[in-house]
Short mmCIF file of C-alpha atoms and ligand atoms in Angstrom, two decimals:
data_model
loop_
_atom_site.label_atom_id
_atom_site.label_comp_id
_atom_site.label_asym_id
_atom_site.label_seq_id
_atom_site.Cartn_x
_atom_site.Cartn_y
_atom_site.Cartn_z
CA MET V 1 -2.00 37.27 -3.02
CA LYS V 2 -3.79 34.38 -4.70
CA LYS V 3 -6.83 33.19 -2.75
CA VAL V 4 -7.55 29.45 -2.72
CA GLY V 5 -10.84 28.14 -1.36
CA VAL V 6 -10.98 24.53 -0.22
CA SER V 7 -13.86 22.25 0.65
CA ILE V 8 -13.31 18.98 2.51
CA LEU V 9 -15.67 16.06 1.97
CA GLY V 10 -15.54 13.80 5.02
CA LEU V 11 -13.96 14.78 8.35
CA GLY V 12 -12.74 11.38 9.52
CA VAL V 13 -9.13 10.79 10.57
CA VAL V 14 -7.57 12.14 7.35
CA GLY V 15 -10.14 14.85 6.56
CA GLY V 16 -9.91 16.07 10.17
CA GLY V 17 -6.10 16.18 9.93
CA THR V 18 -6.38 18.18 6.70
CA TYR V 19 -8.73 20.67 8.34
CA ARG V 20 -6.33 21.10 11.26
CA ILE V 21 -3.27 21.72 9.05
CA LEU V 22 -5.13 24.19 6.85
CA GLU V 23 -6.41 26.09 9.88
CA SER V 24 -3.12 26.12 11.78
CA HIS V 25 -0.79 26.82 8.80
CA ARG V 26 -2.72 29.58 7.02
CA GLU V 27 -0.18 32.29 7.91
CA PHE V 28 2.71 29.94 7.11
CA PHE V 29 1.37 29.31 3.59
CA ARG V 30 0.76 33.03 3.10
CA ALA V 31 4.39 33.70 4.05
CA THR V 32 6.08 30.78 2.27
CA GLN V 33 3.87 30.09 -0.75
CA ASN V 34 2.25 33.47 -1.31
CA ILE V 35 -1.21 31.91 -1.29
CA ASP V 36 -4.09 32.38 1.10
CA VAL V 37 -5.70 28.97 1.59
CA THR V 38 -9.01 28.91 3.46
CA VAL V 39 -11.48 26.16 4.22
CA GLU V 40 -14.65 27.54 2.69
CA CYS V 41 -16.88 24.65 3.69
CA VAL V 42 -17.00 20.99 4.67
CA LEU V 43 -19.38 18.14 3.98
CA GLU V 44 -19.73 16.07 7.13
CA PRO V 45 -23.11 14.93 8.50
CA ASN V 46 -21.70 13.93 11.89
CA ALA V 47 -22.03 16.99 14.17
CA GLU V 48 -19.69 15.41 16.73
CA LYS V 49 -16.87 15.45 14.18
CA THR V 50 -17.44 19.02 13.03
CA GLY V 51 -17.89 20.10 16.66
CA ALA V 52 -14.67 18.42 17.79
CA LEU V 53 -12.74 20.33 15.12
CA GLY V 54 -14.51 23.61 15.89
CA VAL V 55 -15.91 24.00 12.36
CA PRO V 56 -18.30 27.00 12.40
CA ALA V 57 -21.91 25.96 11.65
CA GLU V 58 -22.10 28.24 8.59
CA LYS V 59 -19.21 26.32 7.01
CA VAL V 60 -21.02 22.97 7.15
CA ALA V 61 -22.59 22.44 3.74
CA SER V 62 -25.76 20.40 3.33
CA ASN V 63 -24.94 18.67 0.08
CA ILE V 64 -22.43 18.32 -2.74
CA ALA V 65 -24.49 20.45 -5.14
CA GLU V 66 -24.10 23.43 -2.84
CA ILE V 67 -20.33 22.94 -2.76
CA VAL V 68 -19.75 22.54 -6.49
CA ALA V 69 -21.93 25.61 -7.13
CA ASN V 70 -19.87 27.74 -4.70
CA PRO V 71 -17.60 30.05 -6.76
CA ASP V 72 -15.26 30.51 -3.77
CA VAL V 73 -14.39 26.79 -3.74
CA ASN V 74 -11.47 26.04 -6.07
CA ILE V 75 -10.27 22.72 -4.68
CA ILE V 76 -12.35 19.86 -3.32
CA VAL V 77 -10.67 17.35 -1.03
CA GLU V 78 -12.24 13.90 -0.93
CA THR V 79 -11.50 11.91 2.23
CA ILE V 80 -14.68 9.85 2.41
CA GLY V 81 -13.26 6.59 1.07
CA GLY V 82 -14.85 3.77 -0.90
CA VAL V 83 -16.30 3.87 -4.39
CA GLY V 84 -19.92 4.79 -3.67
CA VAL V 85 -20.72 8.43 -2.89
CA ALA V 86 -17.01 9.29 -3.05
CA ARG V 87 -16.95 8.51 -6.77
CA GLU V 88 -20.21 10.36 -7.34
CA TYR V 89 -18.96 13.47 -5.49
CA VAL V 90 -15.53 13.47 -7.15
CA LEU V 91 -17.12 13.23 -10.59
CA ALA V 92 -19.55 16.04 -9.66
CA ALA V 93 -16.60 18.20 -8.56
CA LEU V 94 -14.55 17.50 -11.70
CA ASN V 95 -17.56 18.02 -13.94
CA ALA V 96 -17.98 21.45 -12.33
CA GLY V 97 -14.34 22.20 -13.23
CA LYS V 98 -13.08 22.01 -9.63
CA THR V 99 -9.69 20.57 -8.89
CA VAL V 100 -9.88 17.39 -6.81
CA VAL V 101 -7.40 16.14 -4.24
CA THR V 102 -8.13 12.63 -3.01
CA SER V 103 -6.69 10.16 -0.50
CA ASN V 104 -8.98 7.43 -1.79
CA LYS V 105 -6.77 4.59 -3.07
CA GLU V 106 -9.63 2.24 -3.85
CA LEU V 107 -11.31 4.92 -5.98
CA TYR V 108 -8.10 5.94 -7.72
CA CYS V 109 -7.01 2.35 -8.27
CA LYS V 110 -10.32 1.28 -9.80
CA PHE V 111 -11.46 4.46 -11.55
CA SER V 112 -8.41 6.60 -12.33
CA HIS V 113 -9.14 6.33 -16.06
CA GLU V 114 -12.65 7.72 -15.59
CA LEU V 115 -11.57 10.46 -13.17
CA GLU V 116 -8.65 11.52 -15.32
CA HIS V 117 -10.73 11.54 -18.48
CA THR V 118 -13.29 13.79 -16.75
CA ALA V 119 -10.58 16.06 -15.29
CA LYS V 120 -8.96 16.53 -18.70
CA ARG V 121 -12.27 17.20 -20.41
CA GLN V 122 -13.17 19.84 -17.82
CA ASN V 123 -9.64 21.25 -17.57
CA ALA V 124 -9.61 20.45 -13.86
CA GLY V 125 -6.75 19.14 -11.70
CA LEU V 126 -6.66 15.67 -10.19
CA PHE V 127 -4.18 14.91 -7.41
CA PHE V 128 -3.65 11.69 -5.47
CA GLU V 129 -0.41 11.85 -3.46
CA ALA V 130 -2.27 10.77 -0.31
CA THR V 131 -3.44 7.51 -1.89
CA CYS V 132 -0.04 5.87 -1.35
CA VAL V 133 2.35 5.67 1.59
CA GLY V 134 0.81 8.41 3.79
CA GLY V 135 3.18 11.29 4.41
CA VAL V 136 5.93 9.97 2.12
CA PRO V 137 5.83 11.88 -1.20
CA ILE V 138 6.26 8.79 -3.36
CA VAL V 139 3.71 9.73 -6.05
CA ARG V 140 5.33 13.07 -6.79
CA THR V 141 8.77 11.46 -6.63
CA LEU V 142 7.78 8.94 -9.30
CA LEU V 143 6.07 11.60 -11.43
CA ASP V 144 8.39 14.55 -10.96
CA GLY V 145 11.65 13.50 -9.36
CA LEU V 146 12.60 10.24 -11.03
CA GLN V 147 11.49 10.89 -14.61
CA ALA V 148 15.04 10.29 -15.79
CA ASN V 149 14.94 6.69 -14.64
CA LYS V 150 13.70 3.42 -16.02
CA ILE V 151 12.61 1.71 -12.81
CA SER V 152 13.30 -2.01 -12.86
CA SER V 153 11.90 -2.93 -9.46
CA PHE V 154 10.66 -1.71 -6.15
CA MET V 155 9.78 -3.39 -2.92
CA GLY V 156 7.84 -1.67 -0.19
CA ILE V 157 6.09 -1.79 3.14
CA ILE V 158 3.05 0.22 2.14
CA ASN V 159 0.42 -0.59 4.74
CA GLY V 160 0.91 0.91 8.20
CA THR V 161 -1.64 -1.27 9.99
CA THR V 162 -0.09 -4.59 9.01
CA ASN V 163 3.42 -3.33 9.67
CA PHE V 164 2.29 -2.21 13.12
CA ILE V 165 0.65 -5.61 13.77
CA LEU V 166 3.70 -7.61 12.60
CA THR V 167 6.03 -5.41 14.65
CA GLU V 168 3.92 -6.00 17.75
CA MET V 169 3.65 -9.75 17.05
CA ALA V 170 7.46 -9.93 16.83
CA LYS V 171 7.46 -8.70 20.44
CA GLY V 172 5.04 -11.52 21.37
CA THR V 173 1.72 -9.59 21.27
CA SER V 174 -1.20 -11.56 19.87
CA TYR V 175 -2.59 -10.75 16.43
CA ALA V 176 -5.97 -9.75 17.92
CA ASP V 177 -4.47 -7.37 20.50
CA ALA V 178 -2.18 -5.75 17.93
CA LEU V 179 -5.08 -5.23 15.51
CA ALA V 180 -7.21 -3.67 18.29
CA GLU V 181 -4.39 -1.23 19.10
CA ALA V 182 -3.93 -0.31 15.40
CA LYS V 183 -7.66 0.50 15.24
CA LYS V 184 -7.38 2.67 18.34
CA LEU V 185 -4.47 4.59 16.82
CA GLY V 186 -6.49 5.40 13.68
CA TYR V 187 -4.31 3.40 11.25
CA THR V 188 -6.92 0.96 9.95
CA GLU V 189 -9.36 1.28 7.10
CA ALA V 190 -13.09 1.58 7.92
CA ASP V 191 -13.16 -2.18 7.40
CA PRO V 192 -9.79 -3.41 8.75
CA SER V 193 -9.99 -6.60 6.67
CA ALA V 194 -8.85 -4.37 3.77
CA ASP V 195 -5.58 -3.93 5.68
CA VAL V 196 -5.00 -7.44 6.98
CA ASP V 197 -6.08 -9.16 3.75
CA GLY V 198 -3.61 -7.06 1.75
CA LEU V 199 -6.26 -5.24 -0.28
CA ASP V 200 -5.22 -1.75 0.81
CA ALA V 201 -1.59 -2.54 -0.11
CA SER V 202 -2.79 -3.99 -3.44
CA TYR V 203 -4.63 -0.76 -4.35
CA LYS V 204 -1.45 1.17 -3.60
CA LEU V 205 0.74 -1.29 -5.49
CA SER V 206 -1.52 -1.06 -8.53
CA ILE V 207 -1.16 2.74 -8.47
CA LEU V 208 2.58 2.80 -7.75
CA SER V 209 3.49 0.16 -10.31
CA SER V 210 1.39 1.93 -12.95
CA LEU V 211 3.41 5.08 -12.27
CA ALA V 212 6.77 3.31 -12.00
CA PHE V 213 6.34 1.18 -15.14
CA HIS V 214 4.35 3.69 -17.22
CA THR V 215 1.53 1.31 -18.00
CA LYS V 216 -1.79 0.34 -16.54
CA VAL V 217 -1.38 -2.30 -13.83
CA PRO V 218 -4.94 -3.32 -12.93
CA LEU V 219 -5.83 -4.59 -9.48
CA SER V 220 -6.77 -7.95 -11.00
CA LYS V 221 -3.09 -8.51 -11.91
CA VAL V 222 -1.84 -8.03 -8.34
CA PHE V 223 -1.16 -11.36 -6.57
CA ARG V 224 -2.45 -10.94 -3.00
CA GLU V 225 -2.07 -12.76 0.27
CA GLY V 226 -2.72 -11.10 3.67
CA ILE V 227 -1.38 -11.59 7.19
CA SER V 228 -4.39 -13.06 8.98
CA SER V 229 -2.92 -16.57 9.08
CA VAL V 230 0.58 -15.49 10.11
CA SER V 231 1.54 -16.95 13.49
CA VAL V 232 3.80 -15.69 16.27
CA GLU V 233 5.47 -19.11 16.00
CA ASP V 234 6.60 -18.49 12.41
CA ILE V 235 7.80 -15.00 13.29
CA ARG V 236 9.86 -16.55 16.12
CA HIS V 237 11.33 -19.36 13.96
CA GLY V 238 12.17 -16.79 11.29
CA ALA V 239 13.88 -14.55 13.86
CA GLU V 240 16.01 -17.48 15.01
CA LEU V 241 17.22 -17.87 11.43
CA GLY V 242 17.94 -14.13 11.10
CA TYR V 243 14.75 -13.01 9.32
CA VAL V 244 12.06 -10.40 9.98
CA LEU V 245 8.52 -10.86 8.64
CA LYS V 246 6.90 -7.97 6.72
CA LEU V 247 3.89 -7.53 4.44
CA LEU V 248 5.74 -6.67 1.25
CA ALA V 249 4.50 -5.11 -1.96
CA VAL V 250 6.77 -6.03 -4.86
CA GLY V 251 6.81 -4.62 -8.38
CA LYS V 252 9.27 -5.80 -11.03
CA GLN V 253 9.63 -5.10 -14.70
CA THR V 254 11.84 -7.37 -16.77
CA GLU V 255 12.01 -8.34 -20.44
CA GLU V 256 9.65 -11.23 -19.64
CA GLY V 257 6.99 -8.94 -18.21
CA ILE V 258 5.64 -7.26 -15.08
CA GLU V 259 5.32 -8.93 -11.71
CA VAL V 260 3.20 -7.36 -8.96
CA ARG V 261 2.49 -9.03 -5.65
CA VAL V 262 1.53 -8.36 -2.05
CA HIS V 263 2.23 -11.03 0.56
CA PRO V 264 3.98 -11.58 3.87
CA ALA V 265 7.67 -12.28 3.33
CA PHE V 266 10.77 -12.82 5.40
CA LEU V 267 13.59 -10.32 4.87
CA ARG V 268 17.16 -10.80 6.12
CA LYS V 269 17.42 -8.68 9.24
CA GLU V 270 20.21 -6.64 7.60
CA HIS V 271 17.92 -5.48 4.76
CA PRO V 272 17.02 -1.76 5.11
CA LEU V 273 13.30 -2.59 4.99
CA ALA V 274 13.66 -4.97 7.95
CA ALA V 275 14.25 -1.98 10.22
CA VAL V 276 10.96 -0.32 9.21
CA ASN V 277 8.71 -0.81 12.22
CA GLY V 278 5.33 0.20 13.62
CA CYS V 279 3.10 2.29 11.36
CA PHE V 280 6.12 3.39 9.33
CA ASN V 281 6.24 2.62 5.61
CA ALA V 282 9.13 2.57 3.17
CA VAL V 283 9.70 1.94 -0.52
CA TYR V 284 13.02 0.65 -1.76
CA LEU V 285 13.44 1.13 -5.49
CA LYS V 286 15.99 0.73 -8.24
CA GLY V 287 16.30 3.30 -11.02
CA ASP V 288 18.74 2.85 -13.89
CA ALA V 289 20.25 6.31 -13.32
CA ALA V 290 19.67 7.08 -9.65
CA GLY V 291 20.48 3.52 -8.54
CA ASP V 292 19.11 2.17 -5.27
CA MET V 293 16.98 4.49 -3.17
CA MET V 294 14.72 4.20 -0.16
CA MET V 295 11.93 6.52 0.94
CA TYR V 296 10.78 6.15 4.52
CA GLY V 297 8.12 7.75 6.71
CA ARG V 298 4.74 7.45 8.35
CA GLY V 299 2.34 5.56 6.11
CA ALA V 300 -0.85 6.08 8.08
CA GLY V 301 -2.44 8.39 10.58
CA ASP V 302 -4.15 11.77 10.50
CA LEU V 303 -1.42 14.37 10.06
CA PRO V 304 1.01 12.29 7.91
CA THR V 305 -1.73 11.54 5.35
CA ALA V 306 -3.07 15.09 5.63
CA SER V 307 0.48 16.31 4.91
CA ALA V 308 0.22 14.62 1.49
CA ILE V 309 -3.20 16.15 0.86
CA VAL V 310 -2.13 19.65 1.79
CA SER V 311 0.99 19.29 -0.35
CA ASP V 312 -1.29 18.49 -3.32
CA ILE V 313 -3.45 21.53 -2.50
CA ILE V 314 -0.35 23.75 -2.52
CA TYR V 315 0.98 22.13 -5.70
CA ALA V 316 -2.37 22.66 -7.43
CA ALA V 317 -2.59 26.25 -6.20
CA THR V 318 0.93 27.19 -7.26
CA HIS V 319 1.11 25.56 -10.70
CA SER V 320 -0.78 27.10 -13.55
CA GLU V 321 -0.78 23.78 -15.44
CA TYR V 322 -2.23 21.56 -12.78
CA ARG V 323 -3.26 18.43 -14.52
CA TYR V 324 -1.31 15.91 -12.55
CA SER V 325 -0.59 12.77 -14.38
CA THR V 326 0.38 10.33 -15.72
CA PHE V 327 0.91 6.89 -16.94
CA LYS V 328 -1.06 5.29 -19.74
CA ASN V 329 -4.33 5.45 -17.96
CA THR V 330 -6.83 3.06 -19.46
CA GLU V 331 -9.52 0.92 -17.92
CA LYS V 332 -7.67 -2.33 -18.60
CA GLU V 333 -4.04 -3.31 -19.02
CA GLU V 334 -2.43 -2.37 -22.28
CA LYS V 335 -2.37 -4.96 -25.04
CA GLY V 336 1.04 -6.56 -25.34
CA VAL V 337 1.95 -6.26 -21.65
CA THR V 338 2.65 -9.63 -20.02
CA PHE V 339 2.06 -10.15 -16.30
CA ILE V 340 4.04 -12.91 -14.60
CA ASP V 341 2.35 -15.09 -11.98
CA ASP V 342 4.91 -17.89 -11.68
CA PHE V 343 7.39 -15.56 -9.99
CA SER V 344 10.59 -16.67 -8.33
CA SER V 345 11.41 -16.47 -4.64
CA ALA V 346 13.02 -18.40 -1.83
CA TYR V 347 10.58 -20.06 0.58
CA TYR V 348 10.31 -20.75 4.30
CA VAL V 349 8.39 -23.97 5.00
CA ARG V 350 7.35 -25.23 8.45
CA LEU V 351 6.46 -28.91 8.65
CA SER V 352 5.31 -31.26 11.34
CA VAL V 353 6.76 -34.75 10.78
CA GLU V 354 6.97 -38.03 12.61
CA ASP V 355 10.26 -38.03 14.53
CA ARG V 356 11.95 -41.10 13.07
CA SER V 357 15.02 -41.81 11.02
CA GLY V 358 15.03 -40.97 7.33
CA MET V 359 12.37 -38.25 7.44
CA LEU V 360 14.68 -35.40 6.52
CA ALA V 361 16.03 -37.47 3.64
CA LYS V 362 12.47 -38.07 2.39
CA ILE V 363 11.67 -34.35 2.56
CA GLY V 364 14.92 -33.59 0.71
CA SER V 365 14.05 -36.19 -1.92
CA VAL V 366 10.57 -34.71 -2.64
CA LEU V 367 12.04 -31.22 -2.93
CA GLY V 368 15.03 -32.45 -4.93
CA LYS V 369 12.75 -34.16 -7.47
CA ALA V 370 10.92 -30.84 -7.87
CA GLY V 371 14.26 -29.16 -8.56
CA ILE V 372 14.13 -27.28 -5.26
CA SER V 373 17.31 -26.99 -3.25
CA ILE V 374 17.39 -26.47 0.50
CA ASN V 375 19.43 -23.58 1.87
CA GLU V 376 18.84 -24.00 5.62
CA VAL V 377 17.07 -26.62 7.72
CA VAL V 378 16.39 -26.83 11.45
CA GLN V 379 14.61 -29.52 13.44
CA CYS V 380 13.11 -28.33 16.71
CA GLY V 381 12.57 -31.28 19.10
CA ALA V 382 9.56 -33.59 19.25
CA ASP V 383 6.24 -33.28 21.09
CA GLU V 384 4.45 -35.90 23.19
CA GLU V 385 2.95 -37.39 20.02
CA ASN V 386 6.48 -37.89 18.71
CA ARG V 387 6.10 -35.26 16.01
CA ALA V 388 8.95 -32.89 15.29
CA THR V 389 8.83 -29.41 13.79
CA VAL V 390 11.08 -28.99 10.77
CA VAL V 391 11.73 -25.51 9.44
CA LEU V 392 13.49 -25.15 6.11
CA VAL V 393 14.40 -22.31 3.80
CA THR V 394 14.89 -23.06 0.11
CA HIS V 395 17.17 -21.48 -2.43
CA GLU V 396 15.46 -19.50 -5.18
CA THR V 397 12.73 -21.45 -6.92
CA HIS V 398 9.37 -20.77 -8.55
CA GLU V 399 5.94 -20.28 -7.05
CA TYR V 400 4.34 -23.18 -8.96
CA ALA V 401 7.25 -25.50 -8.15
CA ILE V 402 6.94 -24.92 -4.41
CA ARG V 403 3.15 -25.29 -4.49
CA ASN V 404 3.47 -28.68 -6.23
CA ALA V 405 6.23 -29.86 -3.92
CA VAL V 406 4.28 -28.80 -0.83
CA SER V 407 1.22 -30.77 -2.00
CA LYS V 408 3.43 -33.83 -2.44
CA LEU V 409 4.91 -33.42 1.05
CA GLU V 410 1.43 -33.02 2.49
CA ALA V 411 0.15 -36.12 0.68
CA SER V 412 2.97 -38.42 1.76
CA ILE V 413 5.28 -37.32 4.56
CA ALA V 414 4.44 -34.22 6.55
CA LYS V 415 1.78 -31.83 7.76
CA VAL V 416 2.60 -28.50 6.14
CA LYS V 417 2.01 -25.87 8.82
CA SER V 418 3.05 -22.81 6.84
CA VAL V 419 4.74 -21.63 3.65
CA LEU V 420 6.07 -18.08 3.50
CA ARG V 421 8.12 -16.33 0.85
CA VAL V 422 11.61 -15.13 1.61
CA ALA V 423 12.57 -11.96 -0.28
CA LEU V 424 15.81 -12.18 -2.25
N1 HSE W 501 -5.06 1.72 6.55
C1 HSE W 501 -3.98 2.31 5.85
C2 HSE W 501 -2.67 1.76 6.40
C3 HSE W 501 -4.03 3.80 5.99
O1 HSE W 501 -2.71 1.13 7.46
O2 HSE W 501 -1.64 1.92 5.78
C4 HSE W 501 -3.07 4.54 5.10
O3 HSE W 501 -3.33 4.29 3.75
#
């Protein structure tokens, strides 16, 4: 039986989950995969973490050099995160010819070209299923399962923390309380602003769209807006109109170019993604052969993400050719690829206006002059200062058109309280 020695760098939420699966499933992998996977050593300076997992003292390595020099270690799992020591250690592992499995989306998003170049030069494997969508095997599906398809678009909920927060806010919980609970449940990044500002989802979107569209989609091309200024009030107005608010990641490829964006957006409540709640993630994609498809599962948390890591370990251990790639993996976007920033969408706009005759007509006139047509409009009473809330949803228009029209409304007629995209 083939022996496979693993070392885990970092025993946080995901590294700890990986250790637990490898320890508890050793016999299962011997029986089902005909491989004997053992954790040879770990790199984790925090004795509380190693103690809590019951890692024997002799398996706690003192430094990366010791690990890469260990002939019994075949696969090194990196679950440290960030692009500091994690990058240094991953490069050290690859340079020593060890296969690397990483869950580090920031590292893979920013340095995949460097890591892959090193892996190829050293004939080492490089696996990154756990970088995107937790326990949902989206990376392998794009690489191995959907090769027959030209993918024209996908739309996903790919950050568990923000989906958990928005789900809780829809029940009336405050943003701060929902974020505190997400932290407690182990969903958030070390710095949770990466979740709420949409950066984590942008790393994943850069990786997924590079795979889906077979070209380099750099982070700098991803339009990004987070959820920190989303209000319970907008979620409630949206619900009254039949919408659910989600942090969406959208990738599209058309003849005009590639469009990649992360932002909060209303979905009709009948859309399959609208039913994806809590820490769950889902990706809805369109292939020219397979048609519409949705993958759904837990996008964050210890065991779901560790499931992706262990699946990479098994894949690496059971495939003789274990280079795991790839799209055109360069440092920058390819020459000749156009990225679209004036994308089209419908928009939800909440305004505060003086409650007097003719105001709706004035709003309609500003939008009409900008070529924007209104699909739905609701006025919700007036407050003691005689100001009414007007909520409107436009038909499809363009990002720059709505931005210009909103500045004109703000300058002349109304206070613009919020503008949110509505997915079509
Ligand atoms: N913080 C991430 C999330 C973890 O909430 O989705 C999984 O990548």
